[in-house]
């Protein structure tokens, strides 16, 4: 098992990263610290991974980070770095390597303060590994100020530091940053490849694995959750009933409220799992006593944690709503395929009866307008429109067709 095994359906990207890792290994082995990288090398100090959600951007970055830290003795005999078994590979993949920093955010954005901390870390030499690697999984969430801070580090990198930025598209990253990165584009993996990973790695029943991979149209993370989480399957089933429930104004408003309530429940569930432990850990660190008052001077730290948890809850709710809207888009995409007699595979075969019913009772033009209304709802929430108002406007538009 190599570090590339979880990189599904990305053969070209895997080949490029493997070649760069091999050049990086040769450079570290043969060149003294501080010497500039060879201009002919396939290795560089900054990488930008882009691709649609679920394509495996962060998986590719983590695998590359592991290959850079590989310490397998087979390398001396001509073997490719990235064995998957050595300590460097293993700790990089599970996120415990001292020289591999994985940055992801539960909040709506990554600010200047966090980015400055990363830039300071990037100036350090590797502690135990061969490279100092910083993987930013949500580079598209950098604020403008944070992006300007990051630009300086990418322009003038430390000799053995590698930045790996992940974003949905090039347009989600500042032009000045992306122009200084080597760009790799990932594509949506085939349904069969996603199903194979679920069966092989997660032990999912083959029938359920293929159903989840098909329903999520190749989105690896969503497919895994759908295949392994009964609650996720129940939520999806409820979302796919919305097109049949918007026959009147009352149904539209009720469906909108239920979508919001479901997203709120998801956010609440995550808060219950994470917030309590975070709060108790901070209280203990600040010298608080269970059931007693907190020491003086700690109110600011507690308030900062509460604000962070509130922002995370907001993002969780928006992410849950966005997933519901994505599933609605997929439903109407299947309707349009049926109306046009397309040969593309239907994703939501488990609700074939509903698809047929909507397809027969509407026209392709109405279906396109409905898809546009779902997209408009997503855009409205990106502009911070109140979620309930945005979703109510969408369900009314779905009714009108």
Tab-separated table of C-alpha atoms in Angstrom:
chain	number	residue	atom	x	y	z
A	1	UNK	CA	0.000	0.000	0.000
A	2	UNK	CA	1.578	3.282	-1.098
A	3	UNK	CA	0.635	6.815	-0.092
A	4	UNK	CA	-1.175	7.203	-3.433
A	5	UNK	CA	-3.716	4.407	-2.890
A	6	UNK	CA	-6.449	6.736	-1.629
A	7	UNK	CA	-6.027	9.163	-4.530
A	8	UNK	CA	-8.961	7.927	-6.586
A	9	UNK	CA	-9.091	8.290	-10.363
A	10	UNK	CA	-6.253	10.847	-10.621
A	11	UNK	CA	-3.566	8.928	-12.502
A	12	UNK	CA	-2.053	11.958	-14.259
A	13	UNK	CA	-1.828	13.980	-11.039
A	14	UNK	CA	-0.360	10.993	-9.212
A	15	UNK	CA	2.357	10.609	-11.845
A	16	UNK	CA	3.282	14.302	-11.623
A	17	UNK	CA	3.467	14.253	-7.835
A	18	UNK	CA	5.445	11.010	-7.766
A	19	UNK	CA	7.988	12.483	-10.193
A	20	UNK	CA	8.278	15.646	-8.087
A	21	UNK	CA	8.726	13.593	-4.900
A	22	UNK	CA	11.518	11.614	-6.535
A	23	UNK	CA	13.308	14.815	-7.602
A	24	UNK	CA	12.799	16.261	-4.112
A	25	UNK	CA	14.326	13.152	-2.573
A	26	UNK	CA	17.361	13.423	-4.843
A	27	UNK	CA	17.775	17.107	-3.990
A	28	UNK	CA	17.680	16.547	-0.234
A	29	UNK	CA	20.066	13.634	-0.508
A	30	UNK	CA	22.612	15.303	-2.770
A	31	UNK	CA	22.395	19.031	-2.050
A	32	UNK	CA	23.389	20.787	1.149
A	33	UNK	CA	20.767	22.792	3.044
A	34	UNK	CA	20.104	26.282	1.702
A	35	UNK	CA	21.157	25.695	-1.880
A	36	UNK	CA	18.473	26.820	-4.416
A	37	UNK	CA	16.451	24.133	-6.161
A	38	UNK	CA	17.650	22.960	-9.566
A	39	UNK	CA	15.768	24.817	-12.298
A	40	UNK	CA	15.237	21.549	-14.181
A	41	UNK	CA	13.668	19.820	-11.203
A	42	UNK	CA	10.017	18.789	-11.176
A	43	UNK	CA	9.954	19.901	-7.535
A	44	UNK	CA	8.995	23.417	-6.470
A	45	UNK	CA	8.223	25.235	-3.220
A	46	UNK	CA	4.514	26.027	-3.774
A	47	UNK	CA	1.683	23.912	-5.168
A	48	UNK	CA	-1.966	24.693	-5.863
A	49	UNK	CA	-4.436	21.792	-6.019
A	50	UNK	CA	-7.793	22.631	-7.592
A	51	UNK	CA	-10.788	20.549	-8.523
A	52	UNK	CA	-14.501	20.094	-7.813
A	53	UNK	CA	-15.662	19.167	-4.305
A	54	UNK	CA	-14.949	15.518	-3.570
A	55	UNK	CA	-12.224	15.157	-6.186
A	56	UNK	CA	-9.580	14.557	-3.511
A	57	UNK	CA	-7.626	17.823	-3.370
A	58	UNK	CA	-6.596	17.446	0.274
A	59	UNK	CA	-5.974	13.712	-0.197
A	60	UNK	CA	-3.530	14.486	-3.010
A	61	UNK	CA	-1.771	17.132	-0.901
A	62	UNK	CA	-1.467	14.801	2.097
A	63	UNK	CA	-0.146	11.971	-0.058
A	64	UNK	CA	2.446	14.297	-1.596
A	65	UNK	CA	3.466	15.523	1.869
A	66	UNK	CA	3.937	11.910	2.974
A	67	UNK	CA	6.030	11.107	-0.098
A	68	UNK	CA	8.285	14.103	0.652
A	69	UNK	CA	8.843	12.820	4.198
A	70	UNK	CA	9.352	9.169	3.166
A	71	UNK	CA	12.317	7.482	4.888
A	72	UNK	CA	12.055	4.044	3.298
A	73	UNK	CA	15.483	2.414	2.783
A	74	UNK	CA	14.305	1.276	-0.661
A	75	UNK	CA	14.902	4.819	-1.923
A	76	UNK	CA	18.648	4.193	-1.871
A	77	UNK	CA	18.090	1.259	-4.238
A	78	UNK	CA	16.097	3.317	-6.702
A	79	UNK	CA	12.666	2.847	-5.129
A	80	UNK	CA	10.126	5.654	-5.380
A	81	UNK	CA	9.409	7.677	-2.222
A	82	UNK	CA	5.935	7.228	-0.762
A	83	UNK	CA	6.068	3.615	0.437
A	84	UNK	CA	3.194	4.141	2.875
A	85	UNK	CA	4.789	2.007	5.597
A	86	UNK	CA	7.736	3.967	6.995
A	87	UNK	CA	7.410	6.304	9.960
A	88	UNK	CA	7.623	9.409	7.753
A	89	UNK	CA	4.769	8.277	5.496
A	90	UNK	CA	2.573	6.969	8.309
A	91	UNK	CA	2.802	10.000	10.586
A	92	UNK	CA	2.278	12.394	7.656
A	93	UNK	CA	-0.884	10.624	6.560
A	94	UNK	CA	-2.449	10.538	10.026
A	95	UNK	CA	-1.434	14.132	10.807
A	96	UNK	CA	1.129	13.635	13.588
A	97	UNK	CA	4.386	14.371	11.729
A	98	UNK	CA	6.289	17.226	13.387
A	99	UNK	CA	7.096	18.857	10.037
A	100	UNK	CA	3.703	18.483	8.319
A	101	UNK	CA	1.156	21.118	9.314
A	102	UNK	CA	-2.422	20.460	8.122
A	103	UNK	CA	-4.580	23.606	8.119
A	104	UNK	CA	-8.343	23.299	7.851
A	105	UNK	CA	-10.993	25.561	9.272
A	106	UNK	CA	-14.425	25.019	10.796
A	107	UNK	CA	-15.050	28.757	10.471
A	108	UNK	CA	-16.193	30.914	7.575
A	109	UNK	CA	-12.707	32.280	6.839
A	110	UNK	CA	-8.997	32.115	7.667
A	111	UNK	CA	-7.821	35.403	9.097
A	112	UNK	CA	-4.598	37.395	9.236
A	113	UNK	CA	-3.575	36.212	12.719
A	114	UNK	CA	-3.684	32.506	11.830
A	115	UNK	CA	-1.851	33.128	8.565
A	116	UNK	CA	0.934	35.073	10.275
A	117	UNK	CA	1.457	32.131	12.641
A	118	UNK	CA	1.799	29.831	9.624
A	119	UNK	CA	4.268	32.154	7.906
A	120	UNK	CA	6.433	32.213	11.029
A	121	UNK	CA	6.381	28.417	11.145
A	122	UNK	CA	7.292	28.236	7.460
A	123	UNK	CA	10.592	30.015	8.167
A	124	UNK	CA	11.762	27.204	10.447
A	125	UNK	CA	14.010	24.394	9.293
A	126	UNK	CA	12.562	20.862	9.403
A	127	UNK	CA	12.752	19.426	12.922
A	128	UNK	CA	12.872	15.713	12.134
A	129	UNK	CA	11.791	15.347	8.512
A	130	UNK	CA	13.236	16.178	5.132
A	131	UNK	CA	10.943	19.136	4.382
A	132	UNK	CA	8.791	21.623	6.273
A	133	UNK	CA	5.362	21.061	4.677
A	134	UNK	CA	2.268	23.238	5.167
A	135	UNK	CA	-0.995	21.933	3.705
A	136	UNK	CA	-3.816	24.507	3.611
A	137	UNK	CA	-7.004	22.604	2.774
A	138	UNK	CA	-9.227	25.695	2.598
A	139	UNK	CA	-7.089	28.255	0.773
A	140	UNK	CA	-10.254	29.664	-0.795
A	141	UNK	CA	-11.337	30.840	2.688
A	142	UNK	CA	-8.376	33.180	3.140
A	143	UNK	CA	-9.466	36.762	3.689
A	144	UNK	CA	-7.880	39.373	1.441
A	145	UNK	CA	-5.576	40.480	4.255
A	146	UNK	CA	-4.573	36.885	5.015
A	147	UNK	CA	-3.857	36.294	1.333
A	148	UNK	CA	-1.506	39.267	1.256
A	149	UNK	CA	0.315	37.905	4.306
A	150	UNK	CA	0.672	34.505	2.645
A	151	UNK	CA	1.934	36.066	-0.582
A	152	UNK	CA	5.129	37.253	1.107
A	153	UNK	CA	5.936	33.723	2.290
A	154	UNK	CA	5.267	32.224	-1.140
A	155	UNK	CA	7.380	34.899	-2.851
A	156	UNK	CA	10.384	34.373	-0.571
A	157	UNK	CA	10.205	30.763	0.641
A	158	UNK	CA	12.586	29.164	3.112
A	159	UNK	CA	14.988	26.689	1.462
A	160	UNK	CA	13.251	23.514	2.693
A	161	UNK	CA	9.642	24.681	3.030
A	162	UNK	CA	6.817	23.515	0.747
A	163	UNK	CA	3.382	25.151	0.606
A	164	UNK	CA	0.402	23.094	-0.612
A	165	UNK	CA	-2.789	25.088	-1.162
A	166	UNK	CA	-6.163	23.491	-1.959
A	167	UNK	CA	-9.093	25.354	-3.522
A	168	UNK	CA	-12.067	24.566	-5.773
A	169	UNK	CA	-10.755	26.693	-8.662
A	170	UNK	CA	-7.994	29.098	-9.665
A	171	UNK	CA	-10.388	32.034	-9.273
A	172	UNK	CA	-10.727	31.262	-5.544
A	173	UNK	CA	-7.077	32.197	-4.947
A	174	UNK	CA	-5.447	35.609	-5.330
A	175	UNK	CA	-3.830	35.979	-8.790
A	176	UNK	CA	-0.539	36.999	-7.185
A	177	UNK	CA	-0.469	33.758	-5.177
A	178	UNK	CA	-1.569	31.351	-7.901
A	179	UNK	CA	0.999	32.797	-10.313
A	180	UNK	CA	3.741	31.634	-7.932
A	181	UNK	CA	2.404	28.090	-7.515
A	182	UNK	CA	2.608	24.989	-9.663
A	183	UNK	CA	-0.991	24.184	-10.550
A	184	UNK	CA	-2.527	20.700	-10.555
A	185	UNK	CA	-6.162	20.145	-11.564
A	186	UNK	CA	-8.079	17.154	-10.240
A	187	UNK	CA	-11.240	15.807	-11.861
A	188	UNK	CA	-14.316	14.127	-10.411
A	189	UNK	CA	-13.402	10.442	-9.972
A	190	UNK	CA	-15.469	7.726	-11.701
A	191	UNK	CA	-18.339	6.234	-9.721
A	192	UNK	CA	-16.831	2.746	-9.948
A	193	UNK	CA	-13.524	3.965	-8.504
A	194	UNK	CA	-15.273	5.627	-5.545
A	195	UNK	CA	-17.331	2.502	-4.867
A	196	UNK	CA	-14.165	0.388	-4.960
A	197	UNK	CA	-12.531	2.592	-2.305
A	198	UNK	CA	-15.586	2.335	-0.039
A	199	UNK	CA	-15.569	-1.447	-0.351
A	200	UNK	CA	-11.812	-1.883	0.016
A	201	UNK	CA	-11.003	0.677	2.702
A	202	UNK	CA	-14.243	1.130	4.642
A	203	UNK	CA	-15.692	-2.353	4.378
A	204	UNK	CA	-18.991	-1.096	2.932
A	205	UNK	CA	-21.408	-3.583	1.388
A	206	UNK	CA	-20.863	-3.525	-2.420
A	207	UNK	CA	-24.488	-2.702	-3.253
A	208	UNK	CA	-24.602	0.163	-0.771
A	209	UNK	CA	-21.177	1.395	-1.888
A	210	UNK	CA	-22.255	1.617	-5.540
A	211	UNK	CA	-25.535	3.276	-4.561
A	212	UNK	CA	-23.762	5.926	-2.452
A	213	UNK	CA	-21.108	6.593	-5.105
A	214	UNK	CA	-23.767	6.977	-7.791
A	215	UNK	CA	-26.010	9.193	-5.642
A	216	UNK	CA	-23.159	11.585	-4.815
A	217	UNK	CA	-21.852	11.580	-8.414
A	218	UNK	CA	-18.309	10.652	-7.452
A	219	UNK	CA	-17.884	12.852	-4.350
A	220	UNK	CA	-15.672	10.670	-2.147
A	221	UNK	CA	-16.372	12.286	1.231
A	222	UNK	CA	-20.137	12.516	0.749
A	223	UNK	CA	-20.265	8.963	-0.588
A	224	UNK	CA	-18.486	7.644	2.499
A	225	UNK	CA	-20.824	9.488	4.825
A	226	UNK	CA	-23.916	8.361	2.914
A	227	UNK	CA	-22.747	4.753	2.936
A	228	UNK	CA	-21.850	4.649	6.634
A	229	UNK	CA	-24.267	7.070	8.342
A	230	UNK	CA	-27.964	6.187	8.625
A	231	UNK	CA	-28.775	9.753	9.646
A	232	UNK	CA	-27.226	11.097	6.432
A	233	UNK	CA	-29.345	8.719	4.369
A	234	UNK	CA	-32.512	9.823	6.184
A	235	UNK	CA	-31.656	13.504	5.640
A	236	UNK	CA	-31.040	12.949	1.924
A	237	UNK	CA	-34.337	11.086	1.562
A	238	UNK	CA	-36.155	14.046	3.134
A	239	UNK	CA	-34.434	16.529	0.795
A	240	UNK	CA	-35.373	14.542	-2.312
A	241	UNK	CA	-39.046	14.725	-1.317
A	242	UNK	CA	-39.034	18.534	-1.559
A	243	UNK	CA	-39.862	18.660	-5.316
A	244	UNK	CA	-43.109	16.795	-4.598
A	245	UNK	CA	-44.039	19.011	-1.650
A	246	UNK	CA	-44.087	22.425	-3.317
A	247	UNK	CA	-47.499	22.115	-4.948
A	248	UNK	CA	-48.915	25.006	-2.890
A	249	UNK	CA	-47.636	27.996	-0.922
A	250	UNK	CA	-48.091	26.263	2.416
A	251	UNK	CA	-46.058	23.289	1.233
A	252	UNK	CA	-43.295	25.618	-0.002
A	253	UNK	CA	-42.991	27.406	3.331
A	254	UNK	CA	-43.116	24.168	5.313
A	255	UNK	CA	-40.456	22.512	3.138
A	256	UNK	CA	-38.198	25.559	3.512
A	257	UNK	CA	-38.566	25.565	7.288
A	258	UNK	CA	-37.768	21.852	7.484
A	259	UNK	CA	-34.605	22.310	5.427
A	260	UNK	CA	-33.467	25.049	7.807
A	261	UNK	CA	-34.374	22.954	10.866
A	262	UNK	CA	-32.394	19.992	9.550
A	263	UNK	CA	-29.319	22.172	8.968
A	264	UNK	CA	-29.707	23.668	12.452
A	265	UNK	CA	-29.925	20.187	13.980
A	266	UNK	CA	-26.721	19.171	12.169
A	267	UNK	CA	-24.938	22.226	13.579
A	268	UNK	CA	-26.309	21.510	17.061
A	269	UNK	CA	-25.150	17.897	16.913
A	270	UNK	CA	-21.628	18.938	16.004
A	271	UNK	CA	-21.638	21.539	18.779
A	272	UNK	CA	-22.635	18.924	21.322
A	273	UNK	CA	-19.769	16.696	20.165
A	274	UNK	CA	-17.060	19.361	20.104
A	275	UNK	CA	-17.984	22.490	22.066
A	276	UNK	CA	-18.353	20.888	25.500
A	277	UNK	CA	-14.930	19.242	25.333
A	278	UNK	CA	-13.294	22.427	24.022
A	279	UNK	CA	-14.837	24.484	26.826
A	280	UNK	CA	-13.850	22.037	29.559
A	281	UNK	CA	-10.296	21.753	28.198
A	282	UNK	CA	-9.895	25.542	28.154
A	283	UNK	CA	-11.286	25.893	31.666
A	284	UNK	CA	-8.809	23.305	32.918
A	285	UNK	CA	-5.942	25.027	31.121
A	286	UNK	CA	-6.899	28.373	32.696
A	287	UNK	CA	-7.022	26.898	36.184
A	288	UNK	CA	-10.778	26.663	36.550
A	289	UNK	CA	-12.346	24.293	39.077
A	290	UNK	CA	-15.293	22.096	38.122
A	291	UNK	CA	-18.462	23.778	39.316
A	292	UNK	CA	-16.549	26.819	40.587
A	293	UNK	CA	-15.858	30.326	39.323
A	294	UNK	CA	-13.165	30.983	36.767
A	295	UNK	CA	-9.995	32.855	37.857
A	296	UNK	CA	-9.782	36.566	37.163
A	297	UNK	CA	-8.498	37.628	33.766
A	298	UNK	CA	-9.836	34.568	31.926
A	299	UNK	CA	-13.106	36.065	30.694
A	300	UNK	CA	-11.511	37.266	27.454
A	301	UNK	CA	-10.234	33.807	26.551
A	302	UNK	CA	-13.624	32.233	27.289
A	303	UNK	CA	-15.392	34.890	25.205
A	304	UNK	CA	-12.998	34.285	22.298
A	305	UNK	CA	-13.784	30.556	22.414
A	306	UNK	CA	-17.538	31.226	22.480
A	307	UNK	CA	-17.238	33.491	19.432
A	308	UNK	CA	-15.247	30.827	17.578
A	309	UNK	CA	-17.844	28.180	18.404
A	310	UNK	CA	-20.645	30.455	17.221
A	311	UNK	CA	-18.881	31.063	13.878
A	312	UNK	CA	-18.259	27.337	13.481
A	313	UNK	CA	-21.934	26.612	14.117
A	314	UNK	CA	-22.870	29.123	11.413
A	315	UNK	CA	-20.564	27.472	8.909
A	316	UNK	CA	-21.846	23.996	9.800
A	317	UNK	CA	-25.404	25.126	9.197
A	318	UNK	CA	-24.468	26.683	5.853
A	319	UNK	CA	-22.521	23.594	4.795
A	320	UNK	CA	-25.495	21.369	5.631
A	321	UNK	CA	-27.827	23.632	3.642
A	322	UNK	CA	-25.385	23.725	0.743
A	323	UNK	CA	-25.310	19.930	0.686
A	324	UNK	CA	-29.125	19.836	0.573
A	325	UNK	CA	-29.119	22.305	-2.337
A	326	UNK	CA	-26.510	20.217	-4.150
A	327	UNK	CA	-28.739	17.174	-3.804
A	328	UNK	CA	-31.715	19.132	-5.137
A	329	UNK	CA	-29.640	20.212	-8.134
A	330	UNK	CA	-28.748	16.569	-8.760
A	331	UNK	CA	-32.443	15.620	-8.608
A	332	UNK	CA	-33.431	18.177	-11.249
A	333	UNK	CA	-30.409	17.252	-13.341
A	334	UNK	CA	-31.800	13.692	-13.472
A	335	UNK	CA	-35.249	15.071	-14.350
A	336	UNK	CA	-33.755	17.051	-17.232
A	337	UNK	CA	-31.874	13.967	-18.456
A	338	UNK	CA	-35.127	12.009	-18.574
A	339	UNK	CA	-36.978	14.818	-20.354
A	340	UNK	CA	-34.298	15.128	-23.023
A	341	UNK	CA	-33.807	11.392	-23.438
A	342	UNK	CA	-30.148	11.674	-22.481
A	343	UNK	CA	-28.012	8.563	-22.122
A	344	UNK	CA	-26.148	9.830	-19.061
A	345	UNK	CA	-26.503	7.695	-15.958
A	346	UNK	CA	-29.224	8.669	-13.498
A	347	UNK	CA	-27.746	9.441	-10.075
A	348	UNK	CA	-30.875	9.158	-7.947
A	349	UNK	CA	-32.222	5.806	-9.132
A	350	UNK	CA	-33.599	5.122	-5.646
A	351	UNK	CA	-36.265	7.816	-6.263
A	352	UNK	CA	-36.973	6.887	-9.881
A	353	UNK	CA	-40.732	7.153	-9.373
A	354	UNK	CA	-40.436	10.767	-8.202
A	355	UNK	CA	-38.127	11.611	-11.094
A	356	UNK	CA	-40.572	10.181	-13.612
A	357	UNK	CA	-43.478	12.043	-12.036
A	358	UNK	CA	-41.752	15.436	-12.158
A	359	UNK	CA	-40.378	14.790	-15.653
A	360	UNK	CA	-43.837	13.992	-17.034
A	361	UNK	CA	-45.575	16.944	-15.372
A	362	UNK	CA	-43.114	19.662	-16.460
A	363	UNK	CA	-41.039	20.830	-19.406
A	364	UNK	CA	-37.246	21.007	-19.836
A	365	UNK	CA	-37.490	24.822	-19.700
A	366	UNK	CA	-39.201	24.626	-16.289
A	367	UNK	CA	-36.564	22.190	-15.048
A	368	UNK	CA	-33.778	24.543	-16.102
A	369	UNK	CA	-35.459	27.425	-14.292
A	370	UNK	CA	-35.732	25.274	-11.181
A	371	UNK	CA	-32.036	24.439	-11.330
A	372	UNK	CA	-31.313	28.159	-11.703
A	373	UNK	CA	-33.423	28.904	-8.620
A	374	UNK	CA	-31.385	26.436	-6.551
A	375	UNK	CA	-28.151	28.031	-7.763
A	376	UNK	CA	-29.570	31.487	-6.975
A	377	UNK	CA	-30.314	30.313	-3.427
A	378	UNK	CA	-26.695	29.226	-2.964
A	379	UNK	CA	-25.478	32.563	-4.293
A	380	UNK	CA	-27.829	34.434	-1.939
A	381	UNK	CA	-26.452	32.623	1.091
A	382	UNK	CA	-22.916	33.401	-0.055
A	383	UNK	CA	-23.964	37.059	0.129
A	384	UNK	CA	-25.180	36.505	3.722
A	385	UNK	CA	-28.891	36.653	2.932
A	386	UNK	CA	-30.893	35.184	5.835
A	387	UNK	CA	-31.005	31.410	5.113
A	388	UNK	CA	-34.743	31.031	5.713
A	389	UNK	CA	-35.590	33.894	3.328
A	390	UNK	CA	-33.287	32.474	0.643
A	391	UNK	CA	-34.702	28.970	0.941
A	392	UNK	CA	-38.320	30.194	0.980
A	393	UNK	CA	-37.662	32.178	-2.205
A	394	UNK	CA	-36.195	29.028	-3.772
A	395	UNK	CA	-39.117	26.755	-2.858
A	396	UNK	CA	-41.583	29.309	-4.228
A	397	UNK	CA	-39.566	29.412	-7.468
A	398	UNK	CA	-39.587	25.585	-7.602
A	399	UNK	CA	-43.397	25.719	-7.390
A	400	UNK	CA	-43.660	28.286	-10.166
A	401	UNK	CA	-41.303	26.345	-12.450
